[in-house]
Amino acid sequence: MKDREIPAVIDRLAGKDKVRILFVCLGNICRSPAAEGVMRAKAEERGVAGHLEIDSAGLYGGHAGELPDRRMRVHAFQRGYSLDHRSRPVREADFERFDLIVAMDHSNYDRLRAMAPTVEDEEKVVRMIDFVKGFPQCDCVPDPYYDGAEGFELVLDLLEDGCVNLLDHLEV
Ligand code: 4NP
């Protein structure tokens, strides 16, 4: 497994008054809306939510308009997160609007980098797993869609770890 490294783009964002973060997965009904909910809650706990704009989107638009998958909402709710995002596809304009585009797995990462209109925009695309301190057995935030309860719990474990560490690095 490749060693995890905090991507260099984070240094350029540290201390910025407002940081715009877009979490991206395939369907935008499991991992990325959960990441959005976890990040918002962690930012609110720290009193820094006003310094962040947080959104999520998917590379596959087939679930557009839907709430997160019921299983994801149930597992998140058990940890105190209420997920009410409506799925939407990633748009080219997202690369201009957002400072950081956080991919859940390698396929998401490669597709987002290929979509980026400019080299600067390409550098905004990072992997969620690079912010995760624990879970050495994981090299991405795996798609839980065809898994049981443990897949959804693992997604939340990874996101809680990664979001806290991402917030530490952003210094908002
Ligand atoms: P997500 O999970 O990318 O974490 O939202 C998936 C949800 C739906 C599908 C794939 C992954 N799907 O193919 O419909």
Short mmCIF file of N, CA and C and ligand atoms in Angstrom, two decimals:
data_model
loop_
_atom_site.label_atom_id
_atom_site.label_comp_id
_atom_site.label_asym_id
_atom_site.label_seq_id
_atom_site.Cartn_x
_atom_site.Cartn_y
_atom_site.Cartn_z
N MET A 1 0.84 -1.21 0.00
CA MET A 1 0.00 0.00 0.00
C MET A 1 0.87 1.26 0.00
N LYS A 2 0.44 2.24 -0.81
CA LYS A 2 1.16 3.51 -0.88
C LYS A 2 1.04 4.22 0.48
N ASP A 3 2.15 4.80 0.96
CA ASP A 3 2.08 5.56 2.21
C ASP A 3 1.17 6.75 2.02
N ARG A 4 0.45 7.09 3.07
CA ARG A 4 -0.44 8.24 2.99
C ARG A 4 0.36 9.51 3.24
N GLU A 5 0.02 10.52 2.47
CA GLU A 5 0.71 11.82 2.62
C GLU A 5 -0.33 12.91 2.56
N ILE A 6 -0.19 13.93 3.39
CA ILE A 6 -1.11 15.07 3.31
C ILE A 6 -0.79 15.82 2.01
N PRO A 7 -1.76 15.99 1.11
CA PRO A 7 -1.47 16.63 -0.18
C PRO A 7 -1.03 18.08 -0.01
N ALA A 8 -0.10 18.51 -0.85
CA ALA A 8 0.51 19.84 -0.73
C ALA A 8 -0.50 20.98 -0.85
N VAL A 9 -1.58 20.75 -1.58
CA VAL A 9 -2.57 21.82 -1.77
C VAL A 9 -3.13 22.32 -0.42
N ILE A 10 -3.10 21.47 0.59
CA ILE A 10 -3.64 21.85 1.91
C ILE A 10 -2.86 23.03 2.49
N ASP A 11 -1.55 23.05 2.29
CA ASP A 11 -0.73 24.14 2.84
C ASP A 11 -1.18 25.49 2.28
N ARG A 12 -1.60 25.48 1.04
CA ARG A 12 -2.02 26.74 0.41
C ARG A 12 -3.37 27.22 0.95
N LEU A 13 -4.11 26.34 1.60
CA LEU A 13 -5.44 26.71 2.11
C LEU A 13 -5.40 27.11 3.57
N ALA A 14 -4.36 26.71 4.28
CA ALA A 14 -4.29 26.97 5.72
C ALA A 14 -4.42 28.46 5.99
N GLY A 15 -5.34 28.81 6.88
CA GLY A 15 -5.51 30.21 7.27
C GLY A 15 -6.45 31.00 6.37
N LYS A 16 -6.93 30.40 5.27
CA LYS A 16 -7.88 31.08 4.38
C LYS A 16 -9.19 31.31 5.15
N ASP A 17 -9.83 32.45 4.94
CA ASP A 17 -11.01 32.77 5.74
C ASP A 17 -12.16 31.81 5.44
N LYS A 18 -12.32 31.47 4.17
CA LYS A 18 -13.42 30.55 3.79
C LYS A 18 -12.84 29.45 2.90
N VAL A 19 -13.02 28.23 3.30
CA VAL A 19 -12.53 27.11 2.48
C VAL A 19 -13.75 26.32 1.98
N ARG A 20 -13.78 26.11 0.67
CA ARG A 20 -14.91 25.41 0.05
C ARG A 20 -14.49 23.98 -0.30
N ILE A 21 -15.22 23.03 0.27
CA ILE A 21 -14.84 21.62 0.13
C ILE A 21 -15.99 20.83 -0.50
N LEU A 22 -15.67 20.07 -1.55
CA LEU A 22 -16.66 19.20 -2.19
C LEU A 22 -16.20 17.75 -2.02
N PHE A 23 -17.04 16.93 -1.40
CA PHE A 23 -16.76 15.49 -1.26
C PHE A 23 -17.42 14.76 -2.43
N VAL A 24 -16.68 13.83 -3.02
CA VAL A 24 -17.20 13.15 -4.22
C VAL A 24 -17.03 11.63 -4.12
N CYS A 25 -18.11 10.91 -4.47
CA CYS A 25 -18.03 9.45 -4.63
C CYS A 25 -18.73 9.10 -5.94
N LEU A 26 -19.14 7.86 -6.10
CA LEU A 26 -19.76 7.48 -7.37
C LEU A 26 -21.23 7.92 -7.43
N GLY A 27 -22.03 7.44 -6.50
CA GLY A 27 -23.47 7.69 -6.58
C GLY A 27 -23.96 8.92 -5.85
N ASN A 28 -23.13 9.47 -4.95
CA ASN A 28 -23.53 10.59 -4.07
C ASN A 28 -24.77 10.24 -3.25
N ILE A 29 -24.86 8.95 -2.86
CA ILE A 29 -25.94 8.57 -1.95
C ILE A 29 -25.42 7.82 -0.72
N CYS A 30 -24.14 7.47 -0.69
CA CYS A 30 -23.58 6.78 0.49
C CYS A 30 -22.40 7.56 1.06
N ARG A 31 -21.22 7.41 0.47
CA ARG A 31 -20.00 7.93 1.10
C ARG A 31 -19.91 9.45 1.14
N SER A 32 -20.13 10.11 -0.01
CA SER A 32 -19.88 11.56 -0.01
C SER A 32 -20.93 12.35 0.77
N PRO A 33 -22.23 11.98 0.75
CA PRO A 33 -23.14 12.72 1.63
C PRO A 33 -22.84 12.45 3.10
N ALA A 34 -22.34 11.25 3.41
CA ALA A 34 -21.94 10.98 4.79
C ALA A 34 -20.73 11.84 5.16
N ALA A 35 -19.77 11.97 4.24
CA ALA A 35 -18.60 12.82 4.50
C ALA A 35 -19.04 14.26 4.74
N GLU A 36 -19.98 14.72 3.93
CA GLU A 36 -20.49 16.08 4.10
C GLU A 36 -21.10 16.26 5.50
N GLY A 37 -21.92 15.28 5.91
CA GLY A 37 -22.58 15.36 7.22
C GLY A 37 -21.59 15.29 8.37
N VAL A 38 -20.61 14.39 8.26
CA VAL A 38 -19.61 14.24 9.33
C VAL A 38 -18.77 15.52 9.42
N MET A 39 -18.33 16.03 8.27
CA MET A 39 -17.49 17.24 8.27
C MET A 39 -18.24 18.42 8.86
N ARG A 40 -19.51 18.56 8.49
CA ARG A 40 -20.29 19.69 9.01
C ARG A 40 -20.41 19.59 10.53
N ALA A 41 -20.68 18.38 11.03
CA ALA A 41 -20.82 18.19 12.48
C ALA A 41 -19.50 18.45 13.20
N LYS A 42 -18.41 17.96 12.65
CA LYS A 42 -17.10 18.18 13.30
C LYS A 42 -16.73 19.66 13.28
N ALA A 43 -17.06 20.35 12.20
CA ALA A 43 -16.76 21.79 12.11
C ALA A 43 -17.63 22.56 13.09
N GLU A 44 -18.90 22.14 13.24
CA GLU A 44 -19.78 22.82 14.20
C GLU A 44 -19.28 22.61 15.62
N GLU A 45 -18.84 21.40 15.93
CA GLU A 45 -18.30 21.11 17.27
C GLU A 45 -17.16 22.05 17.62
N ARG A 46 -16.36 22.39 16.61
CA ARG A 46 -15.20 23.27 16.82
C ARG A 46 -15.55 24.74 16.71
N GLY A 47 -16.77 25.04 16.28
CA GLY A 47 -17.17 26.43 16.08
C GLY A 47 -16.55 27.07 14.86
N VAL A 48 -16.20 26.26 13.84
CA VAL A 48 -15.56 26.82 12.64
C VAL A 48 -16.42 26.63 11.38
N ALA A 49 -17.68 26.21 11.57
CA ALA A 49 -18.52 25.90 10.39
C ALA A 49 -18.68 27.12 9.48
N GLY A 50 -18.65 28.31 10.07
CA GLY A 50 -18.80 29.53 9.27
C GLY A 50 -17.63 29.78 8.32
N HIS A 51 -16.52 29.11 8.56
CA HIS A 51 -15.35 29.26 7.69
C HIS A 51 -15.31 28.22 6.57
N LEU A 52 -16.32 27.36 6.56
CA LEU A 52 -16.32 26.28 5.55
C LEU A 52 -17.61 26.30 4.74
N GLU A 53 -17.47 26.00 3.46
CA GLU A 53 -18.63 25.65 2.65
C GLU A 53 -18.45 24.19 2.30
N ILE A 54 -19.44 23.36 2.61
CA ILE A 54 -19.30 21.92 2.44
C ILE A 54 -20.44 21.41 1.57
N ASP A 55 -20.09 20.61 0.55
CA ASP A 55 -21.10 20.07 -0.35
C ASP A 55 -20.62 18.68 -0.79
N SER A 56 -21.47 17.96 -1.50
CA SER A 56 -21.04 16.67 -2.05
C SER A 56 -21.72 16.45 -3.40
N ALA A 57 -21.12 15.55 -4.18
CA ALA A 57 -21.62 15.27 -5.53
C ALA A 57 -21.13 13.89 -5.95
N GLY A 58 -21.70 13.39 -7.06
CA GLY A 58 -21.34 12.06 -7.54
C GLY A 58 -20.91 12.06 -9.00
N LEU A 59 -20.10 11.08 -9.35
CA LEU A 59 -19.66 10.97 -10.74
C LEU A 59 -20.72 10.29 -11.61
N TYR A 60 -21.59 9.53 -10.98
CA TYR A 60 -22.70 8.89 -11.69
C TYR A 60 -23.97 9.65 -11.32
N GLY A 61 -24.67 10.15 -12.31
CA GLY A 61 -25.83 11.01 -12.04
C GLY A 61 -27.15 10.29 -11.89
N GLY A 62 -27.12 8.95 -11.89
CA GLY A 62 -28.38 8.19 -11.90
C GLY A 62 -29.23 8.30 -10.64
N HIS A 63 -28.66 8.81 -9.56
CA HIS A 63 -29.45 8.97 -8.33
C HIS A 63 -29.80 10.44 -8.07
N ALA A 64 -29.62 11.28 -9.07
CA ALA A 64 -29.83 12.73 -8.86
C ALA A 64 -31.19 13.00 -8.24
N GLY A 65 -31.18 13.88 -7.23
CA GLY A 65 -32.42 14.27 -6.55
C GLY A 65 -32.77 13.39 -5.37
N GLU A 66 -32.09 12.23 -5.23
CA GLU A 66 -32.43 11.31 -4.13
C GLU A 66 -31.73 11.69 -2.83
N LEU A 67 -32.40 11.35 -1.72
CA LEU A 67 -31.74 11.42 -0.41
C LEU A 67 -30.68 10.33 -0.35
N PRO A 68 -29.76 10.42 0.62
CA PRO A 68 -28.80 9.31 0.78
C PRO A 68 -29.51 7.97 0.98
N ASP A 69 -28.82 6.91 0.58
CA ASP A 69 -29.31 5.54 0.78
C ASP A 69 -29.78 5.38 2.23
N ARG A 70 -30.92 4.71 2.39
CA ARG A 70 -31.52 4.57 3.72
C ARG A 70 -30.54 3.94 4.73
N ARG A 71 -29.77 2.94 4.26
CA ARG A 71 -28.82 2.29 5.19
C ARG A 71 -27.77 3.29 5.67
N MET A 72 -27.31 4.13 4.76
CA MET A 72 -26.31 5.14 5.15
C MET A 72 -26.92 6.12 6.15
N ARG A 73 -28.17 6.52 5.89
CA ARG A 73 -28.81 7.47 6.81
C ARG A 73 -29.00 6.85 8.19
N VAL A 74 -29.39 5.57 8.23
CA VAL A 74 -29.63 4.92 9.52
C VAL A 74 -28.33 4.80 10.32
N HIS A 75 -27.27 4.34 9.66
CA HIS A 75 -25.98 4.19 10.37
C HIS A 75 -25.45 5.55 10.81
N ALA A 76 -25.60 6.56 9.97
CA ALA A 76 -25.13 7.90 10.35
C ALA A 76 -25.95 8.45 11.52
N PHE A 77 -27.26 8.24 11.46
CA PHE A 77 -28.14 8.76 12.51
C PHE A 77 -27.80 8.15 13.87
N GLN A 78 -27.39 6.88 13.85
CA GLN A 78 -27.02 6.22 15.11
C GLN A 78 -25.80 6.89 15.75
N ARG A 79 -25.02 7.60 14.94
CA ARG A 79 -23.86 8.33 15.49
C ARG A 79 -24.16 9.82 15.64
N GLY A 80 -25.40 10.21 15.40
CA GLY A 80 -25.78 11.61 15.62
C GLY A 80 -25.70 12.50 14.39
N TYR A 81 -25.55 11.91 13.20
CA TYR A 81 -25.49 12.72 11.97
C TYR A 81 -26.80 12.57 11.21
N SER A 82 -27.35 13.69 10.83
CA SER A 82 -28.58 13.68 10.06
C SER A 82 -28.23 14.05 8.62
N LEU A 83 -28.46 13.13 7.68
CA LEU A 83 -28.04 13.35 6.29
C LEU A 83 -29.24 13.72 5.44
N ASP A 84 -29.26 14.95 4.93
CA ASP A 84 -30.43 15.36 4.14
C ASP A 84 -30.03 15.90 2.76
N HIS A 85 -28.79 15.62 2.35
CA HIS A 85 -28.32 16.07 1.04
C HIS A 85 -29.14 15.37 -0.07
N ARG A 86 -29.33 16.07 -1.16
CA ARG A 86 -29.96 15.46 -2.35
C ARG A 86 -28.86 15.22 -3.39
N SER A 87 -28.78 14.01 -3.89
CA SER A 87 -27.72 13.63 -4.83
C SER A 87 -27.70 14.52 -6.06
N ARG A 88 -26.50 14.84 -6.48
CA ARG A 88 -26.34 15.62 -7.72
C ARG A 88 -25.03 15.21 -8.39
N PRO A 89 -24.95 15.34 -9.71
CA PRO A 89 -23.70 15.01 -10.39
C PRO A 89 -22.65 16.11 -10.24
N VAL A 90 -21.39 15.75 -10.31
CA VAL A 90 -20.30 16.74 -10.35
C VAL A 90 -20.45 17.54 -11.63
N ARG A 91 -20.22 18.87 -11.54
CA ARG A 91 -20.30 19.74 -12.71
C ARG A 91 -18.94 20.39 -12.94
N GLU A 92 -18.71 20.81 -14.17
CA GLU A 92 -17.43 21.46 -14.46
C GLU A 92 -17.24 22.70 -13.58
N ALA A 93 -18.34 23.42 -13.32
CA ALA A 93 -18.25 24.65 -12.51
C ALA A 93 -17.78 24.36 -11.08
N ASP A 94 -17.91 23.12 -10.62
CA ASP A 94 -17.44 22.78 -9.27
C ASP A 94 -15.94 22.99 -9.13
N PHE A 95 -15.22 22.80 -10.23
CA PHE A 95 -13.76 22.94 -10.16
C PHE A 95 -13.35 24.40 -9.94
N GLU A 96 -14.18 25.30 -10.37
CA GLU A 96 -13.88 26.71 -10.13
C GLU A 96 -14.32 27.11 -8.72
N ARG A 97 -15.49 26.62 -8.31
CA ARG A 97 -16.07 27.06 -7.04
C ARG A 97 -15.29 26.54 -5.82
N PHE A 98 -14.90 25.26 -5.88
CA PHE A 98 -14.37 24.62 -4.68
C PHE A 98 -12.84 24.70 -4.62
N ASP A 99 -12.32 24.80 -3.38
CA ASP A 99 -10.87 24.83 -3.15
C ASP A 99 -10.30 23.43 -3.07
N LEU A 100 -11.14 22.50 -2.63
CA LEU A 100 -10.68 21.13 -2.37
C LEU A 100 -11.78 20.18 -2.83
N ILE A 101 -11.41 19.18 -3.63
CA ILE A 101 -12.37 18.19 -4.12
C ILE A 101 -11.86 16.84 -3.63
N VAL A 102 -12.62 16.25 -2.70
CA VAL A 102 -12.11 15.10 -1.95
C VAL A 102 -12.76 13.81 -2.46
N ALA A 103 -11.94 12.96 -3.09
CA ALA A 103 -12.42 11.71 -3.71
C ALA A 103 -12.40 10.57 -2.69
N MET A 104 -13.40 9.72 -2.76
CA MET A 104 -13.49 8.61 -1.80
C MET A 104 -12.65 7.40 -2.20
N ASP A 105 -12.49 7.17 -3.51
CA ASP A 105 -11.65 6.02 -3.91
C ASP A 105 -10.80 6.39 -5.13
N HIS A 106 -9.99 5.44 -5.55
CA HIS A 106 -9.02 5.74 -6.62
C HIS A 106 -9.69 6.01 -7.95
N SER A 107 -10.78 5.31 -8.20
CA SER A 107 -11.50 5.53 -9.45
C SER A 107 -12.10 6.95 -9.46
N ASN A 108 -12.71 7.34 -8.34
CA ASN A 108 -13.25 8.72 -8.24
C ASN A 108 -12.13 9.73 -8.49
N TYR A 109 -10.99 9.47 -7.87
CA TYR A 109 -9.83 10.39 -7.96
C TYR A 109 -9.36 10.52 -9.41
N ASP A 110 -9.19 9.38 -10.08
CA ASP A 110 -8.70 9.42 -11.47
C ASP A 110 -9.70 10.12 -12.38
N ARG A 111 -10.98 9.84 -12.18
CA ARG A 111 -11.99 10.46 -13.05
C ARG A 111 -12.09 11.97 -12.80
N LEU A 112 -11.99 12.38 -11.54
CA LEU A 112 -12.05 13.81 -11.23
C LEU A 112 -10.85 14.55 -11.81
N ARG A 113 -9.68 13.94 -11.67
CA ARG A 113 -8.46 14.57 -12.22
C ARG A 113 -8.58 14.72 -13.73
N ALA A 114 -9.15 13.71 -14.39
CA ALA A 114 -9.31 13.76 -15.85
C ALA A 114 -10.33 14.82 -16.26
N MET A 115 -11.29 15.08 -15.39
CA MET A 115 -12.35 16.08 -15.68
C MET A 115 -11.89 17.51 -15.47
N ALA A 116 -10.83 17.71 -14.65
CA ALA A 116 -10.43 19.06 -14.22
C ALA A 116 -10.07 19.91 -15.44
N PRO A 117 -10.65 21.11 -15.56
CA PRO A 117 -10.39 21.94 -16.74
C PRO A 117 -8.97 22.50 -16.80
N THR A 118 -8.32 22.71 -15.66
CA THR A 118 -6.97 23.28 -15.67
C THR A 118 -6.06 22.47 -14.73
N VAL A 119 -4.76 22.72 -14.85
CA VAL A 119 -3.80 22.03 -13.97
C VAL A 119 -4.02 22.43 -12.51
N GLU A 120 -4.32 23.71 -12.28
CA GLU A 120 -4.60 24.18 -10.91
C GLU A 120 -5.81 23.44 -10.34
N ASP A 121 -6.81 23.27 -11.18
CA ASP A 121 -8.02 22.57 -10.73
C ASP A 121 -7.72 21.10 -10.44
N GLU A 122 -6.85 20.51 -11.23
CA GLU A 122 -6.47 19.11 -11.02
C GLU A 122 -5.83 18.94 -9.64
N GLU A 123 -5.06 19.94 -9.23
CA GLU A 123 -4.37 19.85 -7.93
C GLU A 123 -5.34 19.96 -6.75
N LYS A 124 -6.54 20.43 -7.02
CA LYS A 124 -7.54 20.51 -5.94
C LYS A 124 -8.11 19.15 -5.58
N VAL A 125 -7.89 18.17 -6.46
CA VAL A 125 -8.47 16.83 -6.25
C VAL A 125 -7.53 16.02 -5.35
N VAL A 126 -8.06 15.59 -4.22
CA VAL A 126 -7.27 14.82 -3.25
C VAL A 126 -8.06 13.57 -2.85
N ARG A 127 -7.39 12.64 -2.15
CA ARG A 127 -8.06 11.43 -1.69
C ARG A 127 -8.38 11.55 -0.20
N MET A 128 -9.59 11.18 0.16
CA MET A 128 -10.01 11.18 1.57
C MET A 128 -9.07 10.34 2.43
N ILE A 129 -8.63 9.21 1.90
CA ILE A 129 -7.84 8.28 2.71
C ILE A 129 -6.51 8.91 3.14
N ASP A 130 -6.02 9.89 2.40
CA ASP A 130 -4.75 10.52 2.79
C ASP A 130 -4.85 11.29 4.10
N PHE A 131 -6.07 11.58 4.53
CA PHE A 131 -6.25 12.29 5.81
C PHE A 131 -6.57 11.35 6.96
N VAL A 132 -6.72 10.07 6.66
CA VAL A 132 -7.09 9.09 7.69
C VAL A 132 -5.82 8.61 8.40
N LYS A 133 -5.82 8.72 9.73
CA LYS A 133 -4.60 8.35 10.48
C LYS A 133 -4.57 6.88 10.83
N GLY A 134 -5.74 6.29 11.15
CA GLY A 134 -5.79 4.88 11.52
C GLY A 134 -6.06 4.01 10.29
N PHE A 135 -6.57 2.82 10.54
CA PHE A 135 -7.03 1.91 9.47
C PHE A 135 -5.97 1.62 8.41
N PRO A 136 -4.80 1.11 8.81
CA PRO A 136 -3.75 0.85 7.83
C PRO A 136 -4.14 -0.19 6.79
N GLN A 137 -5.18 -0.98 7.08
CA GLN A 137 -5.62 -2.00 6.11
C GLN A 137 -6.41 -1.40 4.94
N CYS A 138 -6.77 -0.11 5.02
CA CYS A 138 -7.61 0.50 3.98
C CYS A 138 -6.78 1.40 3.07
N ASP A 139 -6.99 1.31 1.76
CA ASP A 139 -6.32 2.26 0.86
C ASP A 139 -7.31 3.18 0.15
N CYS A 140 -8.56 3.15 0.59
CA CYS A 140 -9.57 4.10 0.10
C CYS A 140 -10.75 4.03 1.06
N VAL A 141 -11.77 4.86 0.81
CA VAL A 141 -13.04 4.71 1.53
C VAL A 141 -13.90 3.82 0.63
N PRO A 142 -14.05 2.54 0.97
CA PRO A 142 -14.64 1.59 0.02
C PRO A 142 -16.15 1.77 -0.14
N ASP A 143 -16.60 1.48 -1.34
CA ASP A 143 -18.02 1.56 -1.68
C ASP A 143 -18.81 0.55 -0.83
N PRO A 144 -19.75 1.00 -0.01
CA PRO A 144 -20.47 0.07 0.87
C PRO A 144 -21.75 -0.48 0.24
N TYR A 145 -22.06 -0.05 -0.99
CA TYR A 145 -23.39 -0.25 -1.57
C TYR A 145 -23.80 -1.72 -1.57
N TYR A 146 -22.86 -2.62 -1.84
CA TYR A 146 -23.21 -4.05 -1.91
C TYR A 146 -22.79 -4.80 -0.65
N ASP A 147 -22.41 -4.05 0.39
CA ASP A 147 -21.97 -4.66 1.65
C ASP A 147 -23.08 -4.66 2.68
N GLY A 148 -22.80 -5.32 3.78
CA GLY A 148 -23.72 -5.29 4.91
C GLY A 148 -23.41 -4.12 5.82
N ALA A 149 -23.97 -4.20 7.03
CA ALA A 149 -23.85 -3.12 8.01
C ALA A 149 -22.40 -2.74 8.26
N GLU A 150 -21.49 -3.73 8.27
CA GLU A 150 -20.10 -3.42 8.62
C GLU A 150 -19.47 -2.49 7.59
N GLY A 151 -19.90 -2.56 6.34
CA GLY A 151 -19.37 -1.66 5.30
C GLY A 151 -19.75 -0.21 5.58
N PHE A 152 -20.97 0.00 6.03
CA PHE A 152 -21.42 1.37 6.33
C PHE A 152 -20.73 1.91 7.59
N GLU A 153 -20.53 1.01 8.56
CA GLU A 153 -19.83 1.42 9.78
C GLU A 153 -18.37 1.77 9.48
N LEU A 154 -17.75 0.99 8.60
CA LEU A 154 -16.36 1.29 8.23
C LEU A 154 -16.27 2.65 7.54
N VAL A 155 -17.21 2.93 6.65
CA VAL A 155 -17.23 4.25 5.98
C VAL A 155 -17.27 5.36 7.03
N LEU A 156 -18.13 5.23 8.01
CA LEU A 156 -18.24 6.28 9.03
C LEU A 156 -16.98 6.36 9.90
N ASP A 157 -16.41 5.21 10.23
CA ASP A 157 -15.16 5.22 11.01
C ASP A 157 -14.06 5.98 10.25
N LEU A 158 -13.94 5.68 8.96
CA LEU A 158 -12.90 6.33 8.14
C LEU A 158 -13.18 7.83 8.02
N LEU A 159 -14.43 8.17 7.81
CA LEU A 159 -14.77 9.59 7.61
C LEU A 159 -14.56 10.39 8.89
N GLU A 160 -14.90 9.83 10.03
CA GLU A 160 -14.71 10.56 11.29
C GLU A 160 -13.22 10.82 11.52
N ASP A 161 -12.42 9.81 11.31
CA ASP A 161 -10.97 9.95 11.47
C ASP A 161 -10.44 11.00 10.48
N GLY A 162 -10.80 10.85 9.20
CA GLY A 162 -10.26 11.74 8.16
C GLY A 162 -10.73 13.18 8.28
N CYS A 163 -11.98 13.38 8.64
CA CYS A 163 -12.50 14.77 8.73
C CYS A 163 -11.83 15.54 9.86
N VAL A 164 -11.61 14.88 10.99
CA VAL A 164 -10.94 15.56 12.11
C VAL A 164 -9.53 15.98 11.70
N ASN A 165 -8.84 15.09 11.05
CA ASN A 165 -7.47 15.37 10.64
C ASN A 165 -7.43 16.45 9.54
N LEU A 166 -8.39 16.40 8.62
CA LEU A 166 -8.47 17.44 7.59
C LEU A 166 -8.71 18.80 8.23
N LEU A 167 -9.61 18.85 9.21
CA LEU A 167 -9.85 20.12 9.91
C LEU A 167 -8.59 20.62 10.61
N ASP A 168 -7.86 19.72 11.24
CA ASP A 168 -6.60 20.10 11.91
C ASP A 168 -5.66 20.76 10.90
N HIS A 169 -5.57 20.19 9.71
CA HIS A 169 -4.64 20.71 8.70
C HIS A 169 -5.11 22.01 8.09
N LEU A 170 -6.40 22.22 8.03
CA LEU A 170 -6.92 23.46 7.41
C LEU A 170 -6.72 24.68 8.31
N GLU A 171 -6.65 24.42 9.61
CA GLU A 171 -6.43 25.51 10.59
C GLU A 171 -7.46 26.63 10.44
N VAL A 172 -8.72 26.26 10.14
CA VAL A 172 -9.75 27.31 10.02
C VAL A 172 -10.21 27.75 11.40
P1 4NP B 1 -21.61 5.84 -3.20
O1 4NP B 1 -22.22 4.35 -3.35
O2 4NP B 1 -20.71 6.03 -4.41
O3 4NP B 1 -20.86 5.78 -1.92
O4 4NP B 1 -22.79 6.77 -3.19
C1 4NP B 1 -22.86 3.93 -4.53
C2 4NP B 1 -24.21 4.17 -4.69
C3 4NP B 1 -24.85 3.76 -5.84
C4 4NP B 1 -24.14 3.12 -6.82
C5 4NP B 1 -22.79 2.88 -6.66
C6 4NP B 1 -22.15 3.29 -5.52
N1 4NP B 1 -24.81 2.68 -7.99
O5 4NP B 1 -24.15 2.11 -8.87
O6 4NP B 1 -26.01 2.90 -8.15
#
